[in-house]
Every structure is written in structure tokens, then in C-alpha cells.
Coordinates of C-alpha atoms in Angstrom, one line a residue:
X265 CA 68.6 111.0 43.9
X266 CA 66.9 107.9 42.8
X267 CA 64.4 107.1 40.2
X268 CA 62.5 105.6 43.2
X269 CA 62.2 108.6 45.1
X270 CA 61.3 111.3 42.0
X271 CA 58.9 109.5 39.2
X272 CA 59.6 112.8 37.7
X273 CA 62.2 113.9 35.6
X274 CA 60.7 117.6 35.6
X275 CA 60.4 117.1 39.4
X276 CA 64.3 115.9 39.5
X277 CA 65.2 119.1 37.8
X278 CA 63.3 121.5 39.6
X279 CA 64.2 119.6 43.3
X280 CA 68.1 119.4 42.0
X281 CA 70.8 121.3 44.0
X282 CA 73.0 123.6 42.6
X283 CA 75.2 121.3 40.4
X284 CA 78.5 121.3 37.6
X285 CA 76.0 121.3 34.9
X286 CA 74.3 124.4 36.1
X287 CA 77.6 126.4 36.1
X288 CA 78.7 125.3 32.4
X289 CA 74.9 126.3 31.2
X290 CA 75.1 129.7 32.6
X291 CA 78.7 129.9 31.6
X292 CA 77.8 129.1 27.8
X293 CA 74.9 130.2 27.7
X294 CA 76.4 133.7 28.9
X295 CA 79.4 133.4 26.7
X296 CA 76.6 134.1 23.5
X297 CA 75.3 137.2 25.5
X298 CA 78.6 138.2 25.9
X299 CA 78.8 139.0 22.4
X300 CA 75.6 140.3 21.8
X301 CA 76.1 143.1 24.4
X302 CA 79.8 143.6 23.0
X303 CA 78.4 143.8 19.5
X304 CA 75.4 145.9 20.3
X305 CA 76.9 148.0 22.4
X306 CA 80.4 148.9 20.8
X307 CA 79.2 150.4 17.6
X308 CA 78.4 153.5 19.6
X309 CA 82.2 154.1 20.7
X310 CA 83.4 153.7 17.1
X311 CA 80.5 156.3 15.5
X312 CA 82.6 159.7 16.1
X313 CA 85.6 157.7 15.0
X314 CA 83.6 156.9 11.9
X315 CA 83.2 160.5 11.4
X316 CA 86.0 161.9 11.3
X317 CA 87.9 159.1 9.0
X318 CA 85.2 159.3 6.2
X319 CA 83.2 162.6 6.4
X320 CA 85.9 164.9 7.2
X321 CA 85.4 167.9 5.2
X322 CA 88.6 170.0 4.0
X323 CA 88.8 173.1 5.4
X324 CA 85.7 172.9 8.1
X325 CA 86.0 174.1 11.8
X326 CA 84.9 170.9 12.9
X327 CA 86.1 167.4 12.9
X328 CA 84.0 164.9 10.4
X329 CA 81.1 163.1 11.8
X330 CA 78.3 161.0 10.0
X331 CA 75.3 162.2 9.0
X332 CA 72.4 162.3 11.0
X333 CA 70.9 159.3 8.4
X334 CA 73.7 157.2 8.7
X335 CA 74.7 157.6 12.0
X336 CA 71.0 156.4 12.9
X337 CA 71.7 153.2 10.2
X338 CA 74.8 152.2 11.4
X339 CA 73.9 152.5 15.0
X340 CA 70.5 150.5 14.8
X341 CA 70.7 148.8 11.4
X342 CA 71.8 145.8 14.1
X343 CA 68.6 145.9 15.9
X344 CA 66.2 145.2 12.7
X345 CA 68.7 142.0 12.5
X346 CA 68.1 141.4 16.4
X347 CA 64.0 141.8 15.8
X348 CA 63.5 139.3 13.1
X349 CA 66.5 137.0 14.4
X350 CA 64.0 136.7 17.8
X351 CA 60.8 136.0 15.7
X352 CA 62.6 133.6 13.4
X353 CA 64.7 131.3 15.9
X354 CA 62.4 132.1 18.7
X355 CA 59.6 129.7 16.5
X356 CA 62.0 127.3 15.5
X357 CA 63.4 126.8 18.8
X358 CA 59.9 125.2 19.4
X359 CA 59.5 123.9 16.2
X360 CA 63.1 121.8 15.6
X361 CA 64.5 121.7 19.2
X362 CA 66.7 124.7 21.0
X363 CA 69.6 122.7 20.9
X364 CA 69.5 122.3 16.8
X365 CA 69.8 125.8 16.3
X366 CA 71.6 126.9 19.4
X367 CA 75.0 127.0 18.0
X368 CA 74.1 128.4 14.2
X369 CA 73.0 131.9 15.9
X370 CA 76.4 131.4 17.6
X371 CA 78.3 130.7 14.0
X372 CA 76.5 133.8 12.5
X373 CA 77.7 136.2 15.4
X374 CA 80.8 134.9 14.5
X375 CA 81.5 135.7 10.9
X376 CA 79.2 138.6 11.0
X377 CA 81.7 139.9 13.6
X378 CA 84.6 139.3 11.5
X379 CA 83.1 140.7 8.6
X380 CA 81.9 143.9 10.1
X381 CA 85.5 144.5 11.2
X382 CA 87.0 143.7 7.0
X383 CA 84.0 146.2 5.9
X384 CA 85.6 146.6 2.3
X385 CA 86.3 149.5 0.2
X386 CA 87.9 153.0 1.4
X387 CA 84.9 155.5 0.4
X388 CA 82.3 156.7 2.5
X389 CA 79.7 154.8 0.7
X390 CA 80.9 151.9 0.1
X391 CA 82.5 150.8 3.9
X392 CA 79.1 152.2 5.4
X393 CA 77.2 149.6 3.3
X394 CA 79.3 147.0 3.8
X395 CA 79.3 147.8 7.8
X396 CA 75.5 147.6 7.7
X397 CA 74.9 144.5 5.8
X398 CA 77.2 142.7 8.1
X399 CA 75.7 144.0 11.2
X400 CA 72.3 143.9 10.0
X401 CA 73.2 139.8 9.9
X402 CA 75.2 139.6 13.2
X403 CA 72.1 141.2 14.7
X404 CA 69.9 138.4 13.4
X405 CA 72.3 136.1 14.8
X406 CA 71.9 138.1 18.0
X407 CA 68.4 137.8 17.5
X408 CA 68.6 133.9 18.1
X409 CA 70.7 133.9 21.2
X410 CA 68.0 136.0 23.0
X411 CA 64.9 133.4 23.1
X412 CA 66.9 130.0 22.6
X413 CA 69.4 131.3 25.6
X414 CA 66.8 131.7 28.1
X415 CA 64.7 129.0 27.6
X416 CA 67.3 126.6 27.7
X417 CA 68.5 128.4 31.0
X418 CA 65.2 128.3 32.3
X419 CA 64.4 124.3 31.5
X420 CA 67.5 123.2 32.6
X421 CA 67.5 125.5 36.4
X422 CA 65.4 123.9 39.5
X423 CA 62.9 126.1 40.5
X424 CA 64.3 127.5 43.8
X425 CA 67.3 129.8 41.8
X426 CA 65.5 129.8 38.4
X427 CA 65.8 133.5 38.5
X428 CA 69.2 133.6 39.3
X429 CA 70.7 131.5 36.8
X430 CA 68.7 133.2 34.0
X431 CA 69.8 136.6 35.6
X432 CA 73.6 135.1 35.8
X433 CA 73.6 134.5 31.5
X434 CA 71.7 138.0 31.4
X435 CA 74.5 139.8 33.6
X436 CA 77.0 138.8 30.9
X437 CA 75.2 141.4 28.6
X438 CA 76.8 144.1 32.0
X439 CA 80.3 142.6 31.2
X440 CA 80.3 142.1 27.3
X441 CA 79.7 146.8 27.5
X442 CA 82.6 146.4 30.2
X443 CA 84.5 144.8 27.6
X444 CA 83.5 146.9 24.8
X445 CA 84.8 149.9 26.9
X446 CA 87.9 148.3 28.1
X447 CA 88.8 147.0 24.4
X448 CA 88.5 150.5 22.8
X449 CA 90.4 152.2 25.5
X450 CA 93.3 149.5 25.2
X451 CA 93.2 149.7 21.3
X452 CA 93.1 153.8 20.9
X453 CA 95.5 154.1 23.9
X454 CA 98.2 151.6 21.9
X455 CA 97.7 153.7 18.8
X456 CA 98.1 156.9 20.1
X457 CA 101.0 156.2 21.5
X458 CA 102.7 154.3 18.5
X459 CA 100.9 157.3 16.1
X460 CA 100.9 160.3 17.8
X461 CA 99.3 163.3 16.5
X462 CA 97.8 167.0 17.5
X463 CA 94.9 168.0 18.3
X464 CA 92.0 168.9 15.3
X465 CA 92.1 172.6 16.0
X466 CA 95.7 172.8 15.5
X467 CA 96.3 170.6 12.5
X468 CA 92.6 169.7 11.0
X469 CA 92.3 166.7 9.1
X470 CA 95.9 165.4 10.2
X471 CA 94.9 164.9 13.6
X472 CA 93.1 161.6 12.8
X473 CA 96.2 159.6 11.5
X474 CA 95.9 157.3 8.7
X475 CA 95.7 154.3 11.2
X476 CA 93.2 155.3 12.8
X477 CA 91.3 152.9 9.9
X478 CA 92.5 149.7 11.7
X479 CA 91.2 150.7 15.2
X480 CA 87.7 150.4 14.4
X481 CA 87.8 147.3 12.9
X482 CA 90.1 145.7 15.0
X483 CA 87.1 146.7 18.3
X484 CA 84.9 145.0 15.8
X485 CA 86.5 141.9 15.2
X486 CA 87.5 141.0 18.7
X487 CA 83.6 140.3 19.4
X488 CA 84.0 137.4 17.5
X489 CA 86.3 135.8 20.4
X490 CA 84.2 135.0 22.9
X491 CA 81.5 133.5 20.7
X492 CA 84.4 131.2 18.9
X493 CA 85.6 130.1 22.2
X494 CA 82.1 128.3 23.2
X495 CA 81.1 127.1 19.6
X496 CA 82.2 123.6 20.9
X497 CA 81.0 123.4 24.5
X498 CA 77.3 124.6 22.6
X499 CA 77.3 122.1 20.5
X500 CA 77.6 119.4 23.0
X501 CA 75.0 120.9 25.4
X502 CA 71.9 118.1 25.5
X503 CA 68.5 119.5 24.1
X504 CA 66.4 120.1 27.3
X505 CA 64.4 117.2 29.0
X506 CA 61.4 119.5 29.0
X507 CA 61.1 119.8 25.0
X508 CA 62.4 116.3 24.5
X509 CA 59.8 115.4 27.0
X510 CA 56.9 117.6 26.5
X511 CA 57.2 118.5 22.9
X512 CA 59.4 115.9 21.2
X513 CA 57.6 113.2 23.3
X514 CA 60.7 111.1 23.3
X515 CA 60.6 110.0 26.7
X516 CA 63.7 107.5 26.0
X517 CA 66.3 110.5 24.8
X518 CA 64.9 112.6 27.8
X519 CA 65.4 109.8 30.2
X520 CA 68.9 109.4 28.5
X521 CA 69.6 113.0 28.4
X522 CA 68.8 113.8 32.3
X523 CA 71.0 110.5 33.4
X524 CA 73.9 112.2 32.0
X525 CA 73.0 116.0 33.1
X526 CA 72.2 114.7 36.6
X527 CA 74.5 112.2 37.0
X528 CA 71.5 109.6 38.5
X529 CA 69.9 106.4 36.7
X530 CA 66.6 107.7 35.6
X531 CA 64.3 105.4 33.3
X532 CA 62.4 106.7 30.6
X533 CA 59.5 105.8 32.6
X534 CA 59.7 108.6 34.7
X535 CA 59.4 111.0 31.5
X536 CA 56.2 109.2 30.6
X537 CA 55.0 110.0 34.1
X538 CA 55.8 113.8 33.0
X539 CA 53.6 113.3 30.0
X540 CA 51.0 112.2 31.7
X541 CA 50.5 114.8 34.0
X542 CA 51.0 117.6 31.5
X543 CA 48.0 118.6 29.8
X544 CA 47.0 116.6 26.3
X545 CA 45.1 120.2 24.7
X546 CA 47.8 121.9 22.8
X547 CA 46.4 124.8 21.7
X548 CA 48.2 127.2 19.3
X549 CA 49.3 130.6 20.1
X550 CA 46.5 132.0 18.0
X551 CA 43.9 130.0 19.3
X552 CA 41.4 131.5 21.8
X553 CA 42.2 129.4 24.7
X554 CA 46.0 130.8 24.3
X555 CA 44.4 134.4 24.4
X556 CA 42.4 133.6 27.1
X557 CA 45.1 131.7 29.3
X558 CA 48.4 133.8 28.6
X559 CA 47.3 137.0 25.8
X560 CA 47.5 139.8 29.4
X561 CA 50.9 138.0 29.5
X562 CA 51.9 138.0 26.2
X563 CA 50.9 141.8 26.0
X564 CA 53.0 142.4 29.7
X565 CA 56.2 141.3 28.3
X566 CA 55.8 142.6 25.2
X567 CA 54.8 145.7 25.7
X568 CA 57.2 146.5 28.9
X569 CA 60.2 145.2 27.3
X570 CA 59.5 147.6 24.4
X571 CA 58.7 150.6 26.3
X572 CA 62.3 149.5 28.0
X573 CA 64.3 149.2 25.7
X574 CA 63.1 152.7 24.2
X575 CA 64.7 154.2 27.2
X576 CA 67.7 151.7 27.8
X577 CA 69.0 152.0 24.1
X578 CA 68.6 155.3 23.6
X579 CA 70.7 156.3 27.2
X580 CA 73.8 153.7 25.6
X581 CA 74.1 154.3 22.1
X582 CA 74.0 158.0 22.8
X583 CA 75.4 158.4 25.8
X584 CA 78.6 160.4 24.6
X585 CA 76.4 163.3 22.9
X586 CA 74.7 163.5 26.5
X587 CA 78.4 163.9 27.8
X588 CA 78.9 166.3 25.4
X589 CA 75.8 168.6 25.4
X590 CA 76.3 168.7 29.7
X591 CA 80.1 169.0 29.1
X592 CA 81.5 166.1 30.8
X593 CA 83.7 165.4 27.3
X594 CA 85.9 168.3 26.2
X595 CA 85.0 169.4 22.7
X596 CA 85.5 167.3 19.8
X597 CA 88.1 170.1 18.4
X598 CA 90.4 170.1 21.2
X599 CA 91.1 166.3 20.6
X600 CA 92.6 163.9 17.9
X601 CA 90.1 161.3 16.9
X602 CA 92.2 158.5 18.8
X603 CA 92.1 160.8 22.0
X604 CA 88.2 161.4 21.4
X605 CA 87.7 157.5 21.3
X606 CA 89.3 157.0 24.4
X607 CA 87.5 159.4 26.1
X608 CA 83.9 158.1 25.4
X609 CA 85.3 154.8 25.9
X610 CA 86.6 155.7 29.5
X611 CA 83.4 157.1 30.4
X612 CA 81.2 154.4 28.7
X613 CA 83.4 152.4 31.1
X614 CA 83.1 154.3 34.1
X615 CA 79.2 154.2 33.7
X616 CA 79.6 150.4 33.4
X617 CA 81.9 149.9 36.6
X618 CA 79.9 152.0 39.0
X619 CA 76.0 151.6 38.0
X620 CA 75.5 149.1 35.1
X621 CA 77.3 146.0 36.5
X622 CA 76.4 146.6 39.6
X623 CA 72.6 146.2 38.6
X624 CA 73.5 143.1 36.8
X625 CA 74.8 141.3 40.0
X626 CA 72.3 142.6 42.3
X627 CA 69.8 141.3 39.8
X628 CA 71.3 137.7 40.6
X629 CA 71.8 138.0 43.7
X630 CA 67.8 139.4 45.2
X631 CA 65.8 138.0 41.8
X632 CA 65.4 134.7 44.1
X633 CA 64.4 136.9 47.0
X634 CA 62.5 139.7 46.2
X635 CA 61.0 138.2 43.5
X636 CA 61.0 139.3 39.6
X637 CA 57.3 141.5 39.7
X638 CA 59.2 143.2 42.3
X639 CA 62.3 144.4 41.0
X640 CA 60.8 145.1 37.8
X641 CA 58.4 147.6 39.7
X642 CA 61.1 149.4 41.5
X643 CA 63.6 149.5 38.8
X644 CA 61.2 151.5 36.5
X645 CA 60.1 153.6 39.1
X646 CA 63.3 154.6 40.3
X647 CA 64.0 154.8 36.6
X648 CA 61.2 157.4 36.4
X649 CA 62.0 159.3 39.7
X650 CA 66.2 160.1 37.9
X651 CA 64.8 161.1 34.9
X652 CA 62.9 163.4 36.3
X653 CA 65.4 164.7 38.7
X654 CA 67.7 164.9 35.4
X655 CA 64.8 166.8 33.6
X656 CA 63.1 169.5 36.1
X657 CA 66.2 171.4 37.1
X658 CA 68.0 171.0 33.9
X659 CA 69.7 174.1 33.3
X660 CA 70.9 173.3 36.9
X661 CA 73.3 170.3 35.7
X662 CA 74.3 172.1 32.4
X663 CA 76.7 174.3 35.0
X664 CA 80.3 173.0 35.2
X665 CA 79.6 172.9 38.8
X666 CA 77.0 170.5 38.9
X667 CA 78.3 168.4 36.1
X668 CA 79.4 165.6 38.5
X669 CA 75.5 165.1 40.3
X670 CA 74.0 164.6 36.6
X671 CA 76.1 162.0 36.3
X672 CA 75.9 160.0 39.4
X673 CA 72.1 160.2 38.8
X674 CA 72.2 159.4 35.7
X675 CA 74.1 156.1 36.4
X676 CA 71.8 155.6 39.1
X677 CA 69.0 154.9 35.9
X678 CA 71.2 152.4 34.2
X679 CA 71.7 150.8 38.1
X680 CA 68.1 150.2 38.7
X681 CA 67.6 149.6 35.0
X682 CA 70.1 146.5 35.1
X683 CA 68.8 146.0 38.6
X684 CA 65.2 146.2 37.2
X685 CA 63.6 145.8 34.0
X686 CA 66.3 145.5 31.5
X687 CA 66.9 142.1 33.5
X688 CA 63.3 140.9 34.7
X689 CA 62.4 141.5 31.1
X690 CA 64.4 138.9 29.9
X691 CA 63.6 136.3 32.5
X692 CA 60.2 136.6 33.1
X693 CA 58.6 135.5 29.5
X694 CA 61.1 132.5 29.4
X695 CA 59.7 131.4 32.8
X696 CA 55.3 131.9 32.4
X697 CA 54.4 130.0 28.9
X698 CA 53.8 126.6 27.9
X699 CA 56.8 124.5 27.0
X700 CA 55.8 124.2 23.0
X701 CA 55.3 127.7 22.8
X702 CA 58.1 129.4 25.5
X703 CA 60.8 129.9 23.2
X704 CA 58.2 131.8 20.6
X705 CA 56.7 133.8 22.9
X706 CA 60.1 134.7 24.5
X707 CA 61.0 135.8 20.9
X708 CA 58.0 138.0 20.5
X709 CA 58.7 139.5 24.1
X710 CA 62.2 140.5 23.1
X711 CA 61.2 141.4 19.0
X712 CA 58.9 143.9 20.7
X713 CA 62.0 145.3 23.0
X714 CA 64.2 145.6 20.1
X715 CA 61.3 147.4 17.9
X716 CA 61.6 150.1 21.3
X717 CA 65.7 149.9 20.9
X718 CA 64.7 150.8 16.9
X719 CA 63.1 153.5 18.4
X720 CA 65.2 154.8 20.7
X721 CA 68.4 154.5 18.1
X722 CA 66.6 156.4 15.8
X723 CA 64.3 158.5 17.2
X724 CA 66.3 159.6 20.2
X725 CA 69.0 161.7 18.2
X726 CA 65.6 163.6 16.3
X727 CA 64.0 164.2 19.2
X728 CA 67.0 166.4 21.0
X729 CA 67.5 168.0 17.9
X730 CA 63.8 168.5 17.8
X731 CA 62.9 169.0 21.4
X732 CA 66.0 169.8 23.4
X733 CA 67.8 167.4 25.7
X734 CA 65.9 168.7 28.4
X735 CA 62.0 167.7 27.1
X736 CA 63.9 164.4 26.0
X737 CA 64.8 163.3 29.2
X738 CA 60.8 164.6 29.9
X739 CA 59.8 162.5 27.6
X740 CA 62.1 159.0 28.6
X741 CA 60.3 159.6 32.2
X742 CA 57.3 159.2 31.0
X743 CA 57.9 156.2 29.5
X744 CA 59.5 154.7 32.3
X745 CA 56.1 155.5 34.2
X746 CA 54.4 153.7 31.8
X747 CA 56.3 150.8 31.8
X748 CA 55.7 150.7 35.7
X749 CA 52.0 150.6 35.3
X750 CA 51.8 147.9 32.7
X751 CA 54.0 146.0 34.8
X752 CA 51.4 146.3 37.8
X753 CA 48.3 145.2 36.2
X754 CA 50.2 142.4 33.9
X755 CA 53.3 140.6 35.0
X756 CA 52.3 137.7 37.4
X757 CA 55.2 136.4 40.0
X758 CA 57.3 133.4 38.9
X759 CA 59.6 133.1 42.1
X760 CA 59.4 129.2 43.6
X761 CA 56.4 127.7 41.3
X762 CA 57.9 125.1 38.5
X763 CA 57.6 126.1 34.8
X764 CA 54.6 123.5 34.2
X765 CA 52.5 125.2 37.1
X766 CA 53.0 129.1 35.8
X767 CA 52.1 128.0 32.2
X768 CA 48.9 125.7 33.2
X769 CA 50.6 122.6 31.6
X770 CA 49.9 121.2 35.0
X771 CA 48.3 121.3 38.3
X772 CA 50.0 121.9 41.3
X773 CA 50.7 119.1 43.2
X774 CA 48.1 117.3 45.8
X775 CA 49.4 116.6 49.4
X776 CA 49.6 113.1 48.1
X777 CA 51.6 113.7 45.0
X778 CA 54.4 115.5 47.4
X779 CA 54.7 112.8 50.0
X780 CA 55.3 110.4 47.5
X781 CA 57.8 112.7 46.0

């Protein structure tokens, strides 16, 4: 592809095939969300464990387990992190560069993973403080990877798999809870068998062996892997030709950037051409034109990802007490705390395997095809129709009998979920705004989902102790319906038109313009 034949460096991106540079982005780019999803998602296999090591009570019928206040900090403590982390990188990703601070949300995950795993002290108090400060910071680490990942995905893709390669880093948030399963079920399996011990109902507080305190930390820590591994090939990732062109205005360093991303001469010339095409009147996101132009979207992704993420979160980090309460995990008393870890662990796993990756590929695999408005539609609907299959004939799935449909339907909500709006959510905000503003807006989108995962992490536990399980799953239906009807009057349809044409930076091309091109 030749200079000659493009006079566009945006126009050379978007036309590009499929290339080596698109496969390292997505790889790490993906590598970050890797670790989030571990991160995130792990905490909730570890909880009962938790329990039982530092709220055991002598002499009680029951195994320990944290209290209802701390199991709700130490389970979403990580999302306040996650919600300002968006906000606060999400503007300085427009403001500095996405490059610049692209790999210090990477070096925060890192320690904070580390850290969270050498929580210090041996009372209650003490390691549950420590826990939360660290993961309070590895969330705002988190928090950075979510709008400086898919921006950078989205500038660097051509327009034809856009969807695909932002879906491809998202799907690594399916395999980082594969890995979180797989990880705990490897660890508690290795230290069962090397420290064996009986069940709590026939020797109480002895059934959770002393070493039981270096399994939790050691599922914390190995987080930290992934993100270490990519630190380097982050660092050396050029700062997108879109900011350095649109928002930077260098049109030299963009020309010079793109040469070596798309292995073709291009002159900075053709990055001045960009310039001139793109729209001169930057208005601010709270200026009037920005309400007028994009506030509907702004208020779509927002509000959608929150009212998914209230559902989504809620379903993960409590999945094992709705295993519990329909009896698909044997009671907590007829179990050591290892074997009890490896049990939510293999069926946080076996959810993963049959519904929640699954969703993830198909997600890359149609998003080009079908479209994102799509998908997001059917995925909450579907979402809505389970729940309240779940919900109407609950006493139905309670009976030992029936324990095996709840299940399958109730994977079939994280399937169309993944295959749905916990994806389109993500891709969608990072695709419709202006180049100067895309990474903020992205970071409100997402601040907004993780004020519904707050939600759902802390409200969900009240409101089946409140409400029942049943009215709860009423209740998550209900906002999955909701969700579906924002969605419809809101999201617009970003499959095949370039960045600069959804956000208005530009017109779409003349007859003319694409002859030439």
C-alpha cells in the first residue's frame, strides 16, 4: 500500500488487512484484561476460605465465614478502585497520550497483585485491612486498563473487524475466570493431598489445616504473572496514529509511527491531509454541542453497562451461595475448607467452560456480522427470558431432581451475557466518540458499570437475605429488561463506518474522495 494510493493515514488503517501488528495488539492488549478478570474474579473463590481461617468460632456448628460487612468489602472494595481508576486514566488517556500511561495501570496491577497475596498480620483485622487496601489499588490499576485498552484496540483495527479485535482483548476477561478456577482447583487439590484433613463436622476447627493460609495468597499472587509477562511488549507499543494525529497534531511522529506499524513509506503529509478533513471545532464534553451531538450516547453506554454489570457481578461473585441455597454444593459442614474451595472452584469452572467462554468467542466471531446493537439486544433479552424461567417456578429447581435444569439455564445467562452486553458494552463507547474525548468517555461508560458491579457486590447478598433468592432473581430480570430497552432507543450501530464518521469528526466520503482512494 502506497502513500500514492491512500493520502490517508486513518484511511490506511481502516482499509489495512488483517496484519502481525493486529495480533500482538490484541494479544497485549488482552494480556492486561487477563488480569483484571483473574483479579476481579478470584476473590470470590477465596471468601469461604477466608472464613473459615479467621472467623472460626470455637465450639460452633458451623465452619467460620466473614461477616456479612466484610465479606461485601473484601468482595467489592476492588470495584471502588476499578470506578475511579476508569475516570482517572480514562481523562488522561486523552489528555497525555494512551500510550504514556498504558503500562503504569499495568505496573499497579502488578504490585497490587503481589501485595494482596503478602496481606500482613495473622488477626482477623489486621489481614482484612491489609487485603482491602491492596485491592482497593489493584482495582484502580484495573480501572485504567478498561478505557486505555479499548481505545487503543479500536484506533489501531481497520474498520471491517473493528468489532472483533476489541471483542478478541475483551474475551480474555472469559479466560482470565477460566484461569482463576483452574488455579484454585490446582492449588487446593496440591494441598489437600500434601495436608490432609477431615471433614468440619467430624473434627471442627482442625479440618482447615494450618496451611490453608498460603493457598489464598498464593491464588492471589499468581495474577501478577500475566500482567509481568507483557510489561515490556506495552511499553514498546507506538501511541496510536489517531491521537498523535488528531489530538497531538504531530503529523511527523504519526507519519513515523504508521510506517513502522504498517510496514509502508507514508509521509507525514498524508497525516496533514487527516487533519484537514477532521473537523477544527473541539468542543468539550460539557459544552452544549457535545450534549447535543453524543449526550443520548453518552447516557446509552452509561447507563446499560451499569444496569449490566448489576446483574453480571452479582451472578459471579456470588455464584457459590446460589449453588448452595439450590443444593448443587454439599454443605459447608461435610467438607474441609480445602475440599470446600475446590468445590466452588470446579463449578466456577464448569460455568466458565460450558456458557461463559463460549459467549466470549461467539462475541468475536458474529460482532462483525450481526452487528454490536444487535447482539447487545438479544443478549439482554435472552438474559431477561432465564431469569425469569429461574424465578417463576422456583420452588421447582430447589428439588434435587431438578437441580441440574437450574443450572444449565442459569449458564445460559452468563452465555448470552458474554455473547451480549457484558461484551458490546465494552466495545461500543470506544468505537462512537470523538478522538480527544474517546478514552474519557469510554471511562465514564465503564465507571458507571462498575458503580452497578458496587451494586450488585453489595447489595445482592442483602437483598436474598432480605427478599429470598427467588424475588432476587425477580428482581435481576427486571433489570435485564431494562437494560434491553435503553439499548433500543440509544445505542446507534458502529459495524463497517470508520471511527471519524460515527463521532462526526468527519464526513463520509464523496464518490470522488473514494475513487481517488
Amino acid at each position: 500500500m502506497a502513500n500514492e494510493e491512500h493520502g490517508s493515514i486513518l484511511k490506511a488503517l481502516d482499509a489495512a488487512k488483517t496484519q502481525w501488528y493486529h495480533i500482538k495488539a490484541v494479544v497485549v492488549s488482552g494480556m492486561g484484561f487477563f488480569t483484571d478478570s483473574y483479579d476481579l474474579f478470584v476473590i470470590s473463590l477465596i471468601t469461604k476460605l477466608l472464613g473459615r481461617i479467621y472467623y472460626q468460632v470455637p465450639g460452633s456448628s458451623s465452619p467460620g465465614s466473614l461477616p456479612d460487612n466484610i465479606s461485601a468489602a473484601v468482595s467489592g472494595v476492588a470495584f471502588a478502585g476499578t470506578f475511579l481508576g476508569q475516570i482517572f486514566f480514562g481523562c488522561l488517556g486523552d489528555k497525555l497520550g494512551r500510550k504514556r500511561v498504558y503500562g503504569l495501570t499495568l505496573l499497579i496491577m502488578t504490585i497490587c497483585s503481589i501485595c494482596s497475596g503478602l496481606s500482613l498480620g495473622n488477626d482477623p483485622k489486621t489481614v482484612m485491612v491489609t487485603l482491602c487496601f491492596f485491592r482497593f489499588w489493584l482495582g484502580f490499576g484495573i480501572g485504567g486498563d478498561y478505557p486505555l485498552s479499548a481505545t487503543i484496540m479500536s484506533e489501531y483495527a481497520n474498520k471491517r473487524t473493528r468489532g472483533a479485535f476489541i471483542a478478541g482483548v475483551f474475551s480474555m476477561q472469559g479466560a482470565g475466570i477460566l484461569a482463576a478456577g483452574a488455579v484454585s482447583l490446582l492449588v487446593s487439590a496440591l494441598f489437600e493431598r500434601k495436608f490432609p484433613s477431615r471433614a468440619y463436622a467430624l473434627d471442627g476447627a482442625a479440618s482447615t489445616v494450618p496451611q490453608a493460609d498460603y493457598v489464598w495468597r498464593i491464588i492471589l499472587m499468581v495474577g501478577a504473572l500475566p500482567a509481568l509477562l507483557t510489561y515490556y511488549w506495552r511499553m514498546k507499543m507506538p501511541e496510536t496514529a489517531r491521537y498523535t494525529a488528531l489530538v497531538a497534531k504531530n503529523a511527523d511522529k504519526a507519519a513515523s509511527d504508521m510506517t513502522k506499524v504498517l510496514n509502508v513509506d507514508i509521509e507525514a503529509s498524508s497525516a496533514k491531509h487527516d487533519q484537514a478533513r477532521v473537523s477544527s471545532d473541539e468542543f468539550g464534553l460539557f459544552s452544549k454541542k457535545f450534549l447535543c451531538r453524543h449526550g443520548l450516547h453518552l447516557f446509552g453506554t452509561a447507563s446499560t453497562w451499569f444496569l449490566l454489570d448489576i446483574a453480571f457481578y452479582s451472578q459471579n461473585l456470588f455464584q457459590k451461595d446460589i449453588f448452595t441455597t439450590i443444593g448443587w454444593l454439599p454443605p459447608a459442614k461435610v467438607m474441609n475448607a480445602l475440599q470446600e474451595l475446590f468445590m466452588i472452584a470446579k463449578a466456577q469452572t464448569i460455568i466458565a467452560c460450558c456458557s461463559t467462554v463460549p459467549g466470549y468467542l461467539f462475541t468475536v466471531v458474529f460482532i462483525d456480522r450481526i452487528g454490536r446493537y444487535w447482539i447487545q439486544i438479544i443478549g439482554f433479552a435472552m438474559m431477561t427470558v432465564f431469569m425469569f424461567v429461574l424465578a417463576i417456578p422456583y420452588h421447582h429447581w430447589t428439588l434435587p431432581a431438578n437441580r441440574i435444569g437450574f443450572v444449565v439455564f442459569y449458564s445460559l445467562t452468563f452465555f448470552f451475557s458474554n455473547f451480549g452486553p457484558n461484551a458490546t458494552t465494552f466495545i461500543v463507547p470506544a468505537e462512537i466518540f470523538p478522538a480527544r474525548l474517546r478514552s474519557t468517555c469510554h471511562g465514564i461508560s465503564a465507571a458507571s458499570g462498575k458503580a452497578g458491579a458496587m451494586v450488585g457486590s453489595f447489595g445482592f447478598a442483602a437483598l436474598v437475605k432480605a427478599l429470598g433468592m427467588n424475588r432476587t432473581l425477580y428482581i435481576m430480570g427486571g433489570i435485564n429488561l431494562a437494560g434491553l430497552l435503553i439499548t433500543c432507543l440509544t445505542i446507534p450501530e458502529p459495524k463497517g463506518i470508520s471511527l471519524e464518521e460515527l463521532s462526526g469528526e468527519t464526513k463520509p466520503e464523496t464518490i470522488q474522495e473514494k475513487i481517488v482512494v
